[in-house]
Amino acid sequence: AQFAQMRPVALTPSVNPRVPIYPPGGPGLGQQIFYGQGPPAIIPPQ
């Protein structure tokens, strides 16, 4: 279910402004790749 929503979100950034350039995989994963490491305060390592 989550993956199904992730696909259209990546193709339609207008629907979800939080993931305009982030790759399909979730906002958390996208931020880590976008920033490089990702802020530990906002995104603690699992």
Tab-separated table of N, CA and C in Angstrom:
chain	number	residue	atom	x	y	z
A	1	ALA	N	0.845	-1.201	0.000
A	1	ALA	CA	0.000	0.000	0.000
A	1	ALA	C	0.880	1.250	0.000
A	2	GLN	N	1.909	1.258	0.839
A	2	GLN	CA	2.786	2.430	0.904
A	2	GLN	C	3.530	2.606	-0.417
A	3	PHE	N	4.063	1.501	-0.956
A	3	PHE	CA	4.818	1.597	-2.204
A	3	PHE	C	3.918	2.102	-3.332
A	4	ALA	N	2.670	1.645	-3.325
A	4	ALA	CA	1.727	2.066	-4.369
A	4	ALA	C	1.567	3.586	-4.335
A	5	GLN	N	1.541	4.163	-3.139
A	5	GLN	CA	1.394	5.614	-3.027
A	5	GLN	C	2.715	6.315	-3.357
A	6	MET	N	3.827	5.669	-3.048
A	6	MET	CA	5.128	6.284	-3.304
A	6	MET	C	5.329	6.497	-4.810
A	7	ARG	N	4.910	5.524	-5.615
A	7	ARG	CA	5.124	5.629	-7.061
A	7	ARG	C	4.457	6.871	-7.650
A	8	PRO	N	3.147	7.067	-7.416
A	8	PRO	CA	2.485	8.248	-7.991
A	8	PRO	C	3.029	9.560	-7.422
A	9	VAL	N	3.463	9.539	-6.179
A	9	VAL	CA	4.000	10.753	-5.555
A	9	VAL	C	5.251	11.212	-6.302
A	10	ALA	N	6.128	10.259	-6.658
A	10	ALA	CA	7.359	10.610	-7.362
A	10	ALA	C	7.031	11.158	-8.757
A	11	LEU	N	6.004	10.577	-9.382
A	11	LEU	CA	5.641	11.015	-10.729
A	11	LEU	C	4.851	12.319	-10.683
A	12	THR	N	4.166	12.567	-9.556
A	12	THR	CA	3.365	13.790	-9.444
A	12	THR	C	3.787	14.585	-8.208
A	13	PRO	N	4.855	15.377	-8.328
A	13	PRO	CA	5.338	16.175	-7.201
A	13	PRO	C	4.321	17.232	-6.767
A	14	SER	N	3.418	17.607	-7.668
A	14	SER	CA	2.423	18.631	-7.341
A	14	SER	C	1.531	18.164	-6.192
A	15	VAL	N	1.265	16.855	-6.142
A	15	VAL	CA	0.383	16.324	-5.103
A	15	VAL	C	1.074	16.412	-3.747
A	16	ASN	N	2.377	16.140	-3.720
A	16	ASN	CA	3.097	16.149	-2.447
A	16	ASN	C	4.318	17.063	-2.554
A	17	PRO	N	4.187	18.331	-2.145
A	17	PRO	CA	5.298	19.288	-2.260
A	17	PRO	C	6.495	18.899	-1.397
A	18	ARG	N	6.278	18.024	-0.404
A	18	ARG	CA	7.385	17.625	0.473
A	18	ARG	C	8.400	16.766	-0.277
A	19	VAL	N	7.964	16.144	-1.368
A	19	VAL	CA	8.885	15.273	-2.109
A	19	VAL	C	8.959	15.720	-3.566
A	20	PRO	N	9.546	16.902	-3.807
A	20	PRO	CA	9.623	17.421	-5.174
A	20	PRO	C	10.723	16.742	-5.978
A	21	ILE	N	11.886	16.554	-5.354
A	21	ILE	CA	13.030	15.965	-6.063
A	21	ILE	C	13.455	14.659	-5.396
A	22	TYR	N	12.932	14.424	-4.189
A	22	TYR	CA	13.337	13.216	-3.478
A	22	TYR	C	12.966	11.975	-4.284
A	23	PRO	N	13.823	10.960	-4.305
A	23	PRO	CA	13.544	9.724	-5.050
A	23	PRO	C	12.436	8.928	-4.380
A	24	PRO	N	11.755	8.030	-5.119
A	24	PRO	CA	10.674	7.220	-4.546
A	24	PRO	C	11.204	6.295	-3.470
A	25	GLY	N	10.760	6.471	-2.229
A	25	GLY	CA	11.269	5.632	-1.142
A	25	GLY	C	10.858	6.227	0.194
A	26	GLY	N	10.175	7.353	0.187
A	26	GLY	CA	9.740	7.952	1.449
A	26	GLY	C	10.473	9.240	1.723
A	27	PRO	N	9.859	10.169	2.456
A	27	PRO	CA	10.482	11.460	2.759
A	27	PRO	C	11.739	11.295	3.606
A	28	GLY	N	11.746	10.326	4.526
A	28	GLY	CA	12.915	10.096	5.390
A	28	GLY	C	14.124	9.696	4.560
A	29	LEU	N	13.952	8.698	3.712
A	29	LEU	CA	15.057	8.219	2.885
A	29	LEU	C	15.494	9.314	1.920
A	30	GLY	N	14.523	10.038	1.376
A	30	GLY	CA	14.831	11.102	0.419
A	30	GLY	C	15.685	12.183	1.056
A	31	GLN	N	15.341	12.587	2.272
A	31	GLN	CA	16.102	13.639	2.944
A	31	GLN	C	17.534	13.176	3.199
A	32	GLN	N	17.706	11.921	3.601
A	32	GLN	CA	19.054	11.424	3.877
A	32	GLN	C	19.909	11.502	2.619
A	33	ILE	N	19.316	11.140	1.472
A	33	ILE	CA	20.066	11.171	0.213
A	33	ILE	C	20.277	12.617	-0.232
A	34	PHE	N	19.254	13.463	-0.032
A	34	PHE	CA	19.335	14.853	-0.482
A	34	PHE	C	20.386	15.615	0.321
A	35	TYR	N	20.347	15.471	1.642
A	35	TYR	CA	21.300	16.187	2.487
A	35	TYR	C	22.639	15.452	2.566
A	36	GLY	N	22.635	14.159	2.283
A	36	GLY	CA	23.876	13.395	2.345
A	36	GLY	C	23.828	12.439	3.524
A	37	GLN	N	23.658	12.981	4.727
A	37	GLN	CA	23.569	12.139	5.914
A	37	GLN	C	22.197	12.269	6.568
A	38	GLY	N	21.632	13.437	6.487
A	38	GLY	CA	20.340	13.659	7.125
A	38	GLY	C	20.552	14.098	8.557
A	39	PRO	N	19.852	15.133	9.005
A	39	PRO	CA	19.999	15.632	10.377
A	39	PRO	C	19.571	14.584	11.396
A	40	PRO	N	20.454	14.192	12.329
A	40	PRO	CA	20.132	13.169	13.328
A	40	PRO	C	19.013	13.625	14.261
A	41	ALA	N	18.885	14.941	14.450
A	41	ALA	CA	17.857	15.450	15.361
A	41	ALA	C	16.463	15.197	14.775
A	42	ILE	N	16.333	15.407	13.468
A	42	ILE	CA	15.021	15.220	12.826
A	42	ILE	C	14.837	13.765	12.392
A	43	ILE	N	15.913	13.158	11.869
A	43	ILE	CA	15.812	11.777	11.385
A	43	ILE	C	16.837	10.904	12.108
A	44	PRO	N	16.483	10.394	13.296
A	44	PRO	CA	17.415	9.544	14.047
A	44	PRO	C	17.679	8.242	13.310
A	45	PRO	N	18.907	7.751	13.330
A	45	PRO	CA	19.245	6.491	12.641
A	45	PRO	C	18.515	5.320	13.265
A	46	GLN	N	17.867	4.524	12.430
A	46	GLN	CA	17.128	3.376	12.952
A	46	GLN	C	18.083	2.208	13.164
